Amino acid sequence: MHILWVKTELLHPVDKGGRIRTYQMLRALKRRHRVTYVTLDDGTAAPDAVERAGEYCDELVRVPFAPPAKGSPAFFLDLARNVLSPLPYAVARYRSAALRERIAALCARGGVDVVVCDFLAPSLNVADDLGVPTVLFQHNVEAMIWERHAQVATHPVKRRYMREQWRRMLRHERAECRRFDHVIAVSPQDAAVFRRDYGLTSVSDVPTGVDTAYFRPSGAEPREPHGLVFTGSMDWMPNEDAIDYFVGQILPLLRERVPDVTLTVVGRHPPAAVRALADADPAIRVTGSVPDVRPYIERAAVFIVPIRVGGGTRLKIFEAMAMERPVVSTTIGAEGLPVRDGVDALLADEPRAFADAVAGLLLDPARAAAIGAAAAAAVRAEYGWDGVAERFARLCAAAAGATAGLPSDEAAVSGTA
């Protein structure tokens, strides 16, 4: 099968959840299928990003792209112009006539079996008349993220802005999902939302995966008995909100039981507000980008996911589980993942409950080790990337009209039965 994969960025550095999921999925798909990767290129990728694209695709097609830099005068002017647009800004900024033309030309030359649009952002550049089946790969329910931002926003101006962006995203996402031949979500919960709220009938889900060979304890890192770790791209608003929430509302309660608890925040591009937390508290460390998150996870006693805003599934949880670290997460943080509360993770939504769950693990290392071991066994048994990619390939084949000869259970999974 020849897959034309549409994206808004090159994948290196592979340093955030969406890139990790795409990179691992494509590496596995490329072993059995031909992949043409067409993407916008704004020049901000790693110096070796083009050279290393061969790791995940057979053909790389780059379209130059120059959006205004976030925080620049041009960026704020762009935001102001968007006030009159029906599109949410998170989508409108990726409109590219050049990308739209390139996708059409690649399909017109023949041989493409299916077009996969990765994330909602580039979808407005995928035309209706390509003559090739189209699949929208939804890592999140985007409208849900904006709705949750509006719910937790405290400043009235920010709350009003988030609500308006949510309304626009809801309209746009519903229309785009209906326009594609098939939608693939990353959890049964997200797929159910697409069916219920958007009226989709051709929608499936694939689970999140983890590189179980890469994410394994080395045994070389000393454990910090009262150390916590959080990993994630810190320029993603849900992660920034999670740390602000944890430090402001949970950490003071946790210190009542574990006064010497420490927190390490690992992830690229931490904003000034997050760095200021470390400046004000010597027990908090903010690393910024690191070449390898594994030593930080292995050294920690507990991995925390205090996320209040978000959608899709958190790869970081499976990574921590594979590293045999006990995870304490909010329900939203673990949403869409098959974690068993009290068995291979602990779930808590209120500040006091979250603090007590973390304290319980820090003060009972044997229980923490048992939960970490159960977590690792669960992900190693079922969630390697090869199996996830094979399921994804079957869904693409079904969307391309290749369901003939598939067993009835696979046809049903694809949404075509």
mmCIF file of C-alpha atoms in Angstrom, residues 78-396:
data_model
loop_
_atom_site.group_PDB
_atom_site.id
_atom_site.type_symbol
_atom_site.label_atom_id
_atom_site.label_comp_id
_atom_site.label_asym_id
_atom_site.label_seq_id
_atom_site.Cartn_x
_atom_site.Cartn_y
_atom_site.Cartn_z
ATOM 1 C CA ASP A 78 -2.312 37.585 12.816
ATOM 2 C CA LEU A 79 -4.357 36.940 15.952
ATOM 3 C CA ALA A 80 -6.173 40.239 15.483
ATOM 4 C CA ARG A 81 -7.030 39.378 11.879
ATOM 5 C CA ASN A 82 -8.384 36.045 13.027
ATOM 6 C CA VAL A 83 -11.098 37.799 15.060
ATOM 7 C CA LEU A 84 -13.160 38.086 11.872
ATOM 8 C CA SER A 85 -12.446 34.537 10.688
ATOM 9 C CA PRO A 86 -14.813 31.588 11.251
ATOM 10 C CA LEU A 87 -11.763 29.364 11.721
ATOM 11 C CA PRO A 88 -9.999 28.785 15.032
ATOM 12 C CA TYR A 89 -6.547 30.334 14.969
ATOM 13 C CA ALA A 90 -4.865 27.001 15.745
ATOM 14 C CA VAL A 91 -6.083 25.805 12.327
ATOM 15 C CA ALA A 92 -6.148 28.998 10.277
ATOM 16 C CA ARG A 93 -2.415 29.636 10.736
ATOM 17 C CA TYR A 94 -1.633 26.438 8.751
ATOM 18 C CA ARG A 95 -3.584 27.351 5.620
ATOM 19 C CA SER A 96 -1.223 26.886 2.663
ATOM 20 C CA ALA A 97 -2.208 27.074 -0.995
ATOM 21 C CA ALA A 98 1.175 25.612 -1.886
ATOM 22 C CA LEU A 99 0.627 22.550 0.299
ATOM 23 C CA ARG A 100 -2.863 22.069 -1.110
ATOM 24 C CA GLU A 101 -1.495 22.172 -4.668
ATOM 25 C CA ARG A 102 1.363 19.786 -3.853
ATOM 26 C CA ILE A 103 -0.971 17.201 -2.305
ATOM 27 C CA ALA A 104 -3.212 17.355 -5.368
ATOM 28 C CA ALA A 105 -0.248 16.975 -7.720
ATOM 29 C CA LEU A 106 1.102 13.957 -5.811
ATOM 30 C CA CYS A 107 -2.281 12.266 -6.008
ATOM 31 C CA ALA A 108 -2.681 13.142 -9.699
ATOM 32 C CA ARG A 109 0.537 11.393 -10.678
ATOM 33 C CA GLY A 110 -1.071 8.096 -9.630
ATOM 34 C CA GLY A 111 -0.144 5.203 -7.397
ATOM 35 C CA VAL A 112 -1.356 6.632 -4.068
ATOM 36 C CA ASP A 113 -3.757 4.274 -2.279
ATOM 37 C CA VAL A 114 -4.763 6.494 0.623
ATOM 38 C CA VAL A 115 -4.099 10.008 1.954
ATOM 39 C CA VAL A 116 -3.632 10.243 5.724
ATOM 40 C CA CYS A 117 -4.017 13.718 7.227
ATOM 41 C CA ASP A 118 -2.137 13.704 10.527
ATOM 42 C CA PHE A 119 -3.887 15.997 13.049
ATOM 43 C CA LEU A 120 -6.678 18.430 12.261
ATOM 44 C CA ALA A 121 -4.366 21.410 11.571
ATOM 45 C CA PRO A 122 -3.359 20.535 7.966
ATOM 46 C CA SER A 123 -6.787 19.192 6.980
ATOM 47 C CA LEU A 124 -7.977 22.403 5.306
ATOM 48 C CA ASN A 125 -5.219 21.819 2.740
ATOM 49 C CA VAL A 126 -6.613 18.409 1.739
ATOM 50 C CA ALA A 127 -9.083 18.949 -1.108
ATOM 51 C CA ASP A 128 -12.303 17.014 -1.632
ATOM 52 C CA ASP A 129 -11.583 16.086 -5.253
ATOM 53 C CA LEU A 130 -8.272 14.230 -4.954
ATOM 54 C CA GLY A 131 -9.674 11.021 -6.392
ATOM 55 C CA VAL A 132 -7.982 9.105 -3.552
ATOM 56 C CA PRO A 133 -9.582 7.866 -0.291
ATOM 57 C CA THR A 134 -8.788 10.114 2.669
ATOM 58 C CA VAL A 135 -8.260 9.339 6.356
ATOM 59 C CA LEU A 136 -8.109 11.916 9.158
ATOM 60 C CA PHE A 137 -5.850 10.767 12.015
ATOM 61 C CA GLN A 138 -7.125 12.552 15.125
ATOM 62 C CA HIS A 139 -4.663 12.464 18.024
ATOM 63 C CA ASN A 140 -7.210 14.416 20.108
ATOM 64 C CA VAL A 141 -10.739 15.706 20.042
ATOM 65 C CA GLU A 142 -9.487 19.240 19.485
ATOM 66 C CA ALA A 143 -12.717 20.990 20.481
ATOM 67 C CA MET A 144 -12.654 19.182 23.831
ATOM 68 C CA ILE A 145 -9.238 20.678 24.615
ATOM 69 C CA TRP A 146 -10.454 24.207 24.002
ATOM 70 C CA GLU A 147 -13.627 23.603 25.996
ATOM 71 C CA ARG A 148 -11.537 22.461 28.958
ATOM 72 C CA HIS A 149 -9.269 25.490 28.613
ATOM 73 C CA ALA A 150 -12.347 27.688 28.884
ATOM 74 C CA GLN A 151 -13.523 25.784 31.958
ATOM 75 C CA VAL A 152 -10.289 26.274 33.922
ATOM 76 C CA ALA A 153 -9.441 29.813 32.767
ATOM 77 C CA THR A 154 -9.731 32.299 35.623
ATOM 78 C CA HIS A 155 -9.106 35.612 33.838
ATOM 79 C CA PRO A 156 -12.387 36.780 32.230
ATOM 80 C CA VAL A 157 -10.723 37.942 28.995
ATOM 81 C CA LYS A 158 -8.846 34.665 28.575
ATOM 82 C CA ARG A 159 -11.979 32.680 29.417
ATOM 83 C CA ARG A 160 -13.986 34.581 26.784
ATOM 84 C CA TYR A 161 -11.264 34.036 24.175
ATOM 85 C CA MET A 162 -11.058 30.316 24.939
ATOM 86 C CA ARG A 163 -14.817 29.943 24.689
ATOM 87 C CA GLU A 164 -14.863 31.594 21.285
ATOM 88 C CA GLN A 165 -12.002 29.426 20.035
ATOM 89 C CA TRP A 166 -13.835 26.366 21.372
ATOM 90 C CA ARG A 167 -17.010 27.287 19.457
ATOM 91 C CA ARG A 168 -15.046 27.792 16.260
ATOM 92 C CA MET A 169 -13.107 24.557 16.753
ATOM 93 C CA LEU A 170 -16.294 22.615 17.406
ATOM 94 C CA ARG A 171 -17.856 23.815 14.137
ATOM 95 C CA HIS A 172 -14.696 23.328 12.116
ATOM 96 C CA GLU A 173 -13.758 19.941 13.549
ATOM 97 C CA ARG A 174 -17.261 18.570 13.016
ATOM 98 C CA ALA A 175 -17.265 19.693 9.376
ATOM 99 C CA GLU A 176 -13.756 18.377 8.657
ATOM 100 C CA CYS A 177 -14.396 14.984 10.249
ATOM 101 C CA ARG A 178 -17.487 14.558 8.091
ATOM 102 C CA ARG A 179 -15.529 15.489 4.969
ATOM 103 C CA PHE A 180 -12.997 12.652 5.218
ATOM 104 C CA ASP A 181 -13.754 9.089 4.195
ATOM 105 C CA HIS A 182 -12.657 7.727 7.563
ATOM 106 C CA VAL A 183 -11.514 9.084 10.928
ATOM 107 C CA ILE A 184 -9.050 7.246 13.175
ATOM 108 C CA ALA A 185 -9.002 8.232 16.847
ATOM 109 C CA VAL A 186 -6.457 7.233 19.488
ATOM 110 C CA SER A 187 -8.901 5.786 22.011
ATOM 111 C CA PRO A 188 -12.382 4.237 22.147
ATOM 112 C CA GLN A 189 -13.479 7.233 24.218
ATOM 113 C CA ASP A 190 -12.465 9.731 21.522
ATOM 114 C CA ALA A 191 -14.113 7.598 18.832
ATOM 115 C CA ALA A 192 -17.328 7.587 20.876
ATOM 116 C CA VAL A 193 -17.221 11.394 21.087
ATOM 117 C CA PHE A 194 -16.858 11.644 17.304
ATOM 118 C CA ARG A 195 -19.867 9.383 16.834
ATOM 119 C CA ARG A 196 -22.035 11.097 19.445
ATOM 120 C CA ASP A 197 -21.169 14.763 18.907
ATOM 121 C CA TYR A 198 -20.251 14.825 15.217
ATOM 122 C CA GLY A 199 -22.551 12.107 13.913
ATOM 123 C CA LEU A 200 -19.722 10.073 12.370
ATOM 124 C CA THR A 201 -20.366 6.510 11.252
ATOM 125 C CA SER A 202 -16.984 5.767 9.682
ATOM 126 C CA VAL A 203 -14.694 6.099 12.672
ATOM 127 C CA SER A 204 -12.285 3.685 14.385
ATOM 128 C CA ASP A 205 -9.582 3.826 17.016
ATOM 129 C CA VAL A 206 -6.028 2.603 17.434
ATOM 130 C CA PRO A 207 -4.348 2.403 20.843
ATOM 131 C CA THR A 208 -1.360 4.362 21.975
ATOM 132 C CA GLY A 209 1.901 2.451 21.758
ATOM 133 C CA VAL A 210 5.279 2.568 23.454
ATOM 134 C CA ASP A 211 8.775 1.485 22.454
ATOM 135 C CA THR A 212 9.115 -1.209 25.089
ATOM 136 C CA ALA A 213 12.720 -1.990 24.119
ATOM 137 C CA TYR A 214 13.801 1.646 24.537
ATOM 138 C CA PHE A 215 11.839 2.471 27.686
ATOM 139 C CA ARG A 216 13.307 0.054 30.201
ATOM 140 C CA PRO A 217 15.129 0.791 33.464
ATOM 141 C CA SER A 218 18.900 0.750 33.101
ATOM 142 C CA GLY A 219 19.579 0.008 36.750
ATOM 143 C CA ALA A 220 22.296 2.656 36.667
ATOM 144 C CA GLU A 221 20.330 5.633 38.023
ATOM 145 C CA PRO A 222 20.115 6.221 41.796
ATOM 146 C CA ARG A 223 16.543 6.528 43.032
ATOM 147 C CA GLU A 224 15.443 9.777 44.666
ATOM 148 C CA PRO A 225 13.144 8.407 47.399
ATOM 149 C CA HIS A 226 10.966 11.527 47.553
ATOM 150 C CA GLY A 227 11.471 12.742 43.981
ATOM 151 C CA LEU A 228 8.641 13.385 41.531
ATOM 152 C CA VAL A 229 8.937 13.873 37.789
ATOM 153 C CA PHE A 230 6.699 15.321 35.092
ATOM 154 C CA THR A 231 7.608 15.080 31.398
ATOM 155 C CA GLY A 232 6.096 16.824 28.400
ATOM 156 C CA SER A 233 6.416 19.677 25.949
ATOM 157 C CA MET A 234 6.108 22.709 28.152
ATOM 158 C CA ASP A 235 5.041 24.946 25.278
ATOM 159 C CA TRP A 236 1.771 22.969 25.125
ATOM 160 C CA MET A 237 -0.822 24.785 27.231
ATOM 161 C CA PRO A 238 -2.275 21.688 28.979
ATOM 162 C CA ASN A 239 1.185 20.787 30.303
ATOM 163 C CA GLU A 240 1.839 24.325 31.524
ATOM 164 C CA ASP A 241 -1.555 24.356 33.228
ATOM 165 C CA ALA A 242 -0.818 20.972 34.835
ATOM 166 C CA ILE A 243 2.373 22.219 36.484
ATOM 167 C CA ASP A 244 0.762 25.472 37.602
ATOM 168 C CA TYR A 245 -2.099 23.457 39.128
ATOM 169 C CA PHE A 246 0.216 20.972 40.845
ATOM 170 C CA VAL A 247 2.567 23.556 42.347
ATOM 171 C CA GLY A 248 -0.205 25.924 43.387
ATOM 172 C CA GLN A 249 -2.832 23.531 44.745
ATOM 173 C CA ILE A 250 -1.367 20.058 45.291
ATOM 174 C CA LEU A 251 2.260 20.519 46.359
ATOM 175 C CA PRO A 252 1.451 22.473 49.565
ATOM 176 C CA LEU A 253 -0.853 19.634 50.667
ATOM 177 C CA LEU A 254 1.745 17.012 49.764
ATOM 178 C CA ARG A 255 4.405 18.784 51.834
ATOM 179 C CA GLU A 256 2.246 18.367 54.931
ATOM 180 C CA ARG A 257 3.080 14.647 54.775
ATOM 181 C CA VAL A 258 6.377 14.642 52.833
ATOM 182 C CA PRO A 259 8.176 17.932 53.590
ATOM 183 C CA ASP A 260 11.280 17.129 51.528
ATOM 184 C CA VAL A 261 9.464 16.183 48.316
ATOM 185 C CA THR A 262 11.098 17.454 45.117
ATOM 186 C CA LEU A 263 9.750 17.953 41.599
ATOM 187 C CA THR A 264 11.607 17.796 38.280
ATOM 188 C CA VAL A 265 9.821 19.190 35.219
ATOM 189 C CA VAL A 266 11.336 17.793 32.019
ATOM 190 C CA GLY A 267 10.382 19.124 28.602
ATOM 191 C CA ARG A 268 11.153 21.539 25.842
ATOM 192 C CA HIS A 269 10.483 25.278 25.796
ATOM 193 C CA PRO A 270 9.285 25.921 29.356
ATOM 194 C CA PRO A 271 7.667 29.383 29.435
ATOM 195 C CA ALA A 272 8.786 32.080 31.814
ATOM 196 C CA ALA A 273 5.948 31.320 34.234
ATOM 197 C CA VAL A 274 7.149 27.714 34.640
ATOM 198 C CA ARG A 275 10.807 28.720 35.022
ATOM 199 C CA ALA A 276 9.731 31.223 37.667
ATOM 200 C CA LEU A 277 8.372 28.362 39.775
ATOM 201 C CA ALA A 278 11.867 26.876 39.983
ATOM 202 C CA ASP A 279 13.386 30.267 40.721
ATOM 203 C CA ALA A 280 11.029 30.672 43.676
ATOM 204 C CA ASP A 281 11.370 27.135 45.086
ATOM 205 C CA PRO A 282 14.690 25.244 45.332
ATOM 206 C CA ALA A 283 12.799 21.923 45.503
ATOM 207 C CA ILE A 284 11.532 22.440 41.931
ATOM 208 C CA ARG A 285 13.818 21.874 38.952
ATOM 209 C CA VAL A 286 12.922 22.813 35.358
ATOM 210 C CA THR A 287 15.300 21.228 32.846
ATOM 211 C CA GLY A 288 14.096 22.430 29.459
ATOM 212 C CA SER A 289 14.944 20.140 26.542
ATOM 213 C CA VAL A 290 16.975 17.045 27.366
ATOM 214 C CA PRO A 291 18.496 14.464 25.004
ATOM 215 C CA ASP A 292 16.947 11.541 26.891
ATOM 216 C CA VAL A 293 14.040 11.558 29.360
ATOM 217 C CA ARG A 294 14.711 8.045 30.651
ATOM 218 C CA PRO A 295 17.281 8.906 33.363
ATOM 219 C CA TYR A 296 14.910 11.493 34.829
ATOM 220 C CA ILE A 297 12.029 9.020 34.904
ATOM 221 C CA GLU A 298 14.183 6.263 36.374
ATOM 222 C CA ARG A 299 15.532 8.476 39.162
ATOM 223 C CA ALA A 300 12.065 9.564 40.299
ATOM 224 C CA ALA A 301 10.029 7.704 42.891
ATOM 225 C CA VAL A 302 6.685 8.724 41.346
ATOM 226 C CA PHE A 303 5.650 9.989 37.900
ATOM 227 C CA ILE A 304 2.876 12.607 38.080
ATOM 228 C CA VAL A 305 0.312 13.616 35.442
ATOM 229 C CA PRO A 306 -1.825 16.392 37.023
ATOM 230 C CA ILE A 307 -3.463 17.323 33.718
ATOM 231 C CA ARG A 308 -6.807 19.143 33.802
ATOM 232 C CA VAL A 309 -6.973 20.090 30.119
ATOM 233 C CA GLY A 310 -6.401 17.855 27.131
ATOM 234 C CA GLY A 311 -7.696 15.190 24.807
ATOM 235 C CA GLY A 312 -6.440 12.072 23.094
ATOM 236 C CA THR A 313 -4.026 9.942 25.102
ATOM 237 C CA ARG A 314 -0.803 10.698 26.956
ATOM 238 C CA LEU A 315 2.172 8.741 25.609
ATOM 239 C CA LYS A 316 4.131 9.868 28.667
ATOM 240 C CA ILE A 317 2.062 7.548 30.871
ATOM 241 C CA PHE A 318 2.936 4.453 28.844
ATOM 242 C CA GLU A 319 6.589 5.554 28.808
ATOM 243 C CA ALA A 320 6.620 5.863 32.596
ATOM 244 C CA MET A 321 4.837 2.528 32.967
ATOM 245 C CA ALA A 322 7.388 0.832 30.708
ATOM 246 C CA MET A 323 10.107 2.340 32.926
ATOM 247 C CA GLU A 324 8.452 0.643 35.935
ATOM 248 C CA ARG A 325 7.568 3.934 37.569
ATOM 249 C CA PRO A 326 4.286 4.225 39.516
ATOM 250 C CA VAL A 327 2.012 6.859 37.967
ATOM 251 C CA VAL A 328 -0.406 9.188 39.735
ATOM 252 C CA SER A 329 -2.705 10.924 37.253
ATOM 253 C CA THR A 330 -5.942 12.809 37.032
ATOM 254 C CA THR A 331 -8.759 11.017 35.232
ATOM 255 C CA ILE A 332 -8.350 13.399 32.288
ATOM 256 C CA GLY A 333 -4.594 12.753 32.252
ATOM 257 C CA ALA A 334 -5.139 9.005 31.869
ATOM 258 C CA GLU A 335 -8.157 9.394 29.614
ATOM 259 C CA GLY A 336 -8.323 6.820 26.840
ATOM 260 C CA LEU A 337 -5.645 4.567 28.324
ATOM 261 C CA PRO A 338 -6.457 1.109 29.719
ATOM 262 C CA VAL A 339 -4.954 1.781 33.129
ATOM 263 C CA ARG A 340 -6.457 0.074 36.178
ATOM 264 C CA ASP A 341 -6.793 2.411 39.132
ATOM 265 C CA GLY A 342 -5.006 0.935 42.119
ATOM 266 C CA VAL A 343 -3.336 -1.795 40.066
ATOM 267 C CA ASP A 344 -0.979 -0.223 37.528
ATOM 268 C CA ALA A 345 -1.667 3.486 38.253
ATOM 269 C CA LEU A 346 -3.448 5.690 40.773
ATOM 270 C CA LEU A 347 -6.127 8.173 39.664
ATOM 271 C CA ALA A 348 -7.131 11.248 41.660
ATOM 272 C CA ASP A 349 -8.877 14.439 40.594
ATOM 273 C CA GLU A 350 -9.098 16.676 43.666
ATOM 274 C CA PRO A 351 -5.952 18.325 45.083
ATOM 275 C CA ARG A 352 -6.159 16.556 48.450
ATOM 276 C CA ALA A 353 -6.809 13.149 46.876
ATOM 277 C CA PHE A 354 -3.924 13.644 44.435
ATOM 278 C CA ALA A 355 -1.553 14.701 47.228
ATOM 279 C CA ASP A 356 -2.576 11.719 49.370
ATOM 280 C CA ALA A 357 -2.069 9.291 46.467
ATOM 281 C CA VAL A 358 1.441 10.596 45.831
ATOM 282 C CA ALA A 359 2.329 10.658 49.529
ATOM 283 C CA GLY A 360 1.106 7.101 49.955
ATOM 284 C CA LEU A 361 3.513 5.878 47.279
ATOM 285 C CA LEU A 362 6.459 7.920 48.536
ATOM 286 C CA LEU A 363 5.988 6.563 52.049
ATOM 287 C CA ASP A 364 5.406 2.963 50.932
ATOM 288 C CA PRO A 365 8.183 2.035 48.467
ATOM 289 C CA ALA A 366 7.084 -1.602 48.330
ATOM 290 C CA ARG A 367 3.626 -0.640 47.083
ATOM 291 C CA ALA A 368 5.154 1.806 44.627
ATOM 292 C CA ALA A 369 7.403 -0.934 43.252
ATOM 293 C CA ALA A 370 4.482 -3.358 42.922
ATOM 294 C CA ILE A 371 2.418 -0.850 40.947
ATOM 295 C CA GLY A 372 5.404 -0.028 38.734
ATOM 296 C CA ALA A 373 6.007 -3.705 37.998
ATOM 297 C CA ALA A 374 2.347 -4.334 37.152
ATOM 298 C CA ALA A 375 2.335 -1.290 34.877
ATOM 299 C CA ALA A 376 5.422 -2.434 32.992
ATOM 300 C CA ALA A 377 4.029 -5.932 32.503
ATOM 301 C CA ALA A 378 0.783 -4.526 31.094
ATOM 302 C CA VAL A 379 2.337 -2.276 28.445
ATOM 303 C CA ARG A 380 5.018 -4.778 27.419
ATOM 304 C CA ALA A 381 2.385 -7.437 26.813
ATOM 305 C CA GLU A 382 0.044 -5.472 24.565
ATOM 306 C CA TYR A 383 1.215 -2.060 23.419
ATOM 307 C CA GLY A 384 4.309 -2.314 21.244
ATOM 308 C CA TRP A 385 4.300 -0.092 18.138
ATOM 309 C CA ASP A 386 4.376 -2.904 15.563
ATOM 310 C CA GLY A 387 0.966 -4.180 16.609
ATOM 311 C CA VAL A 388 -0.484 -0.662 16.756
ATOM 312 C CA ALA A 389 0.819 0.141 13.256
ATOM 313 C CA GLU A 390 -0.589 -3.086 11.840
ATOM 314 C CA ARG A 391 -4.040 -2.169 13.104
ATOM 315 C CA PHE A 392 -3.649 1.315 11.613
ATOM 316 C CA ALA A 393 -2.628 -0.182 8.250
ATOM 317 C CA ARG A 394 -5.709 -2.420 8.215
ATOM 318 C CA LEU A 395 -7.930 0.600 8.775
ATOM 319 C CA CYS A 396 -6.228 2.508 5.943
#
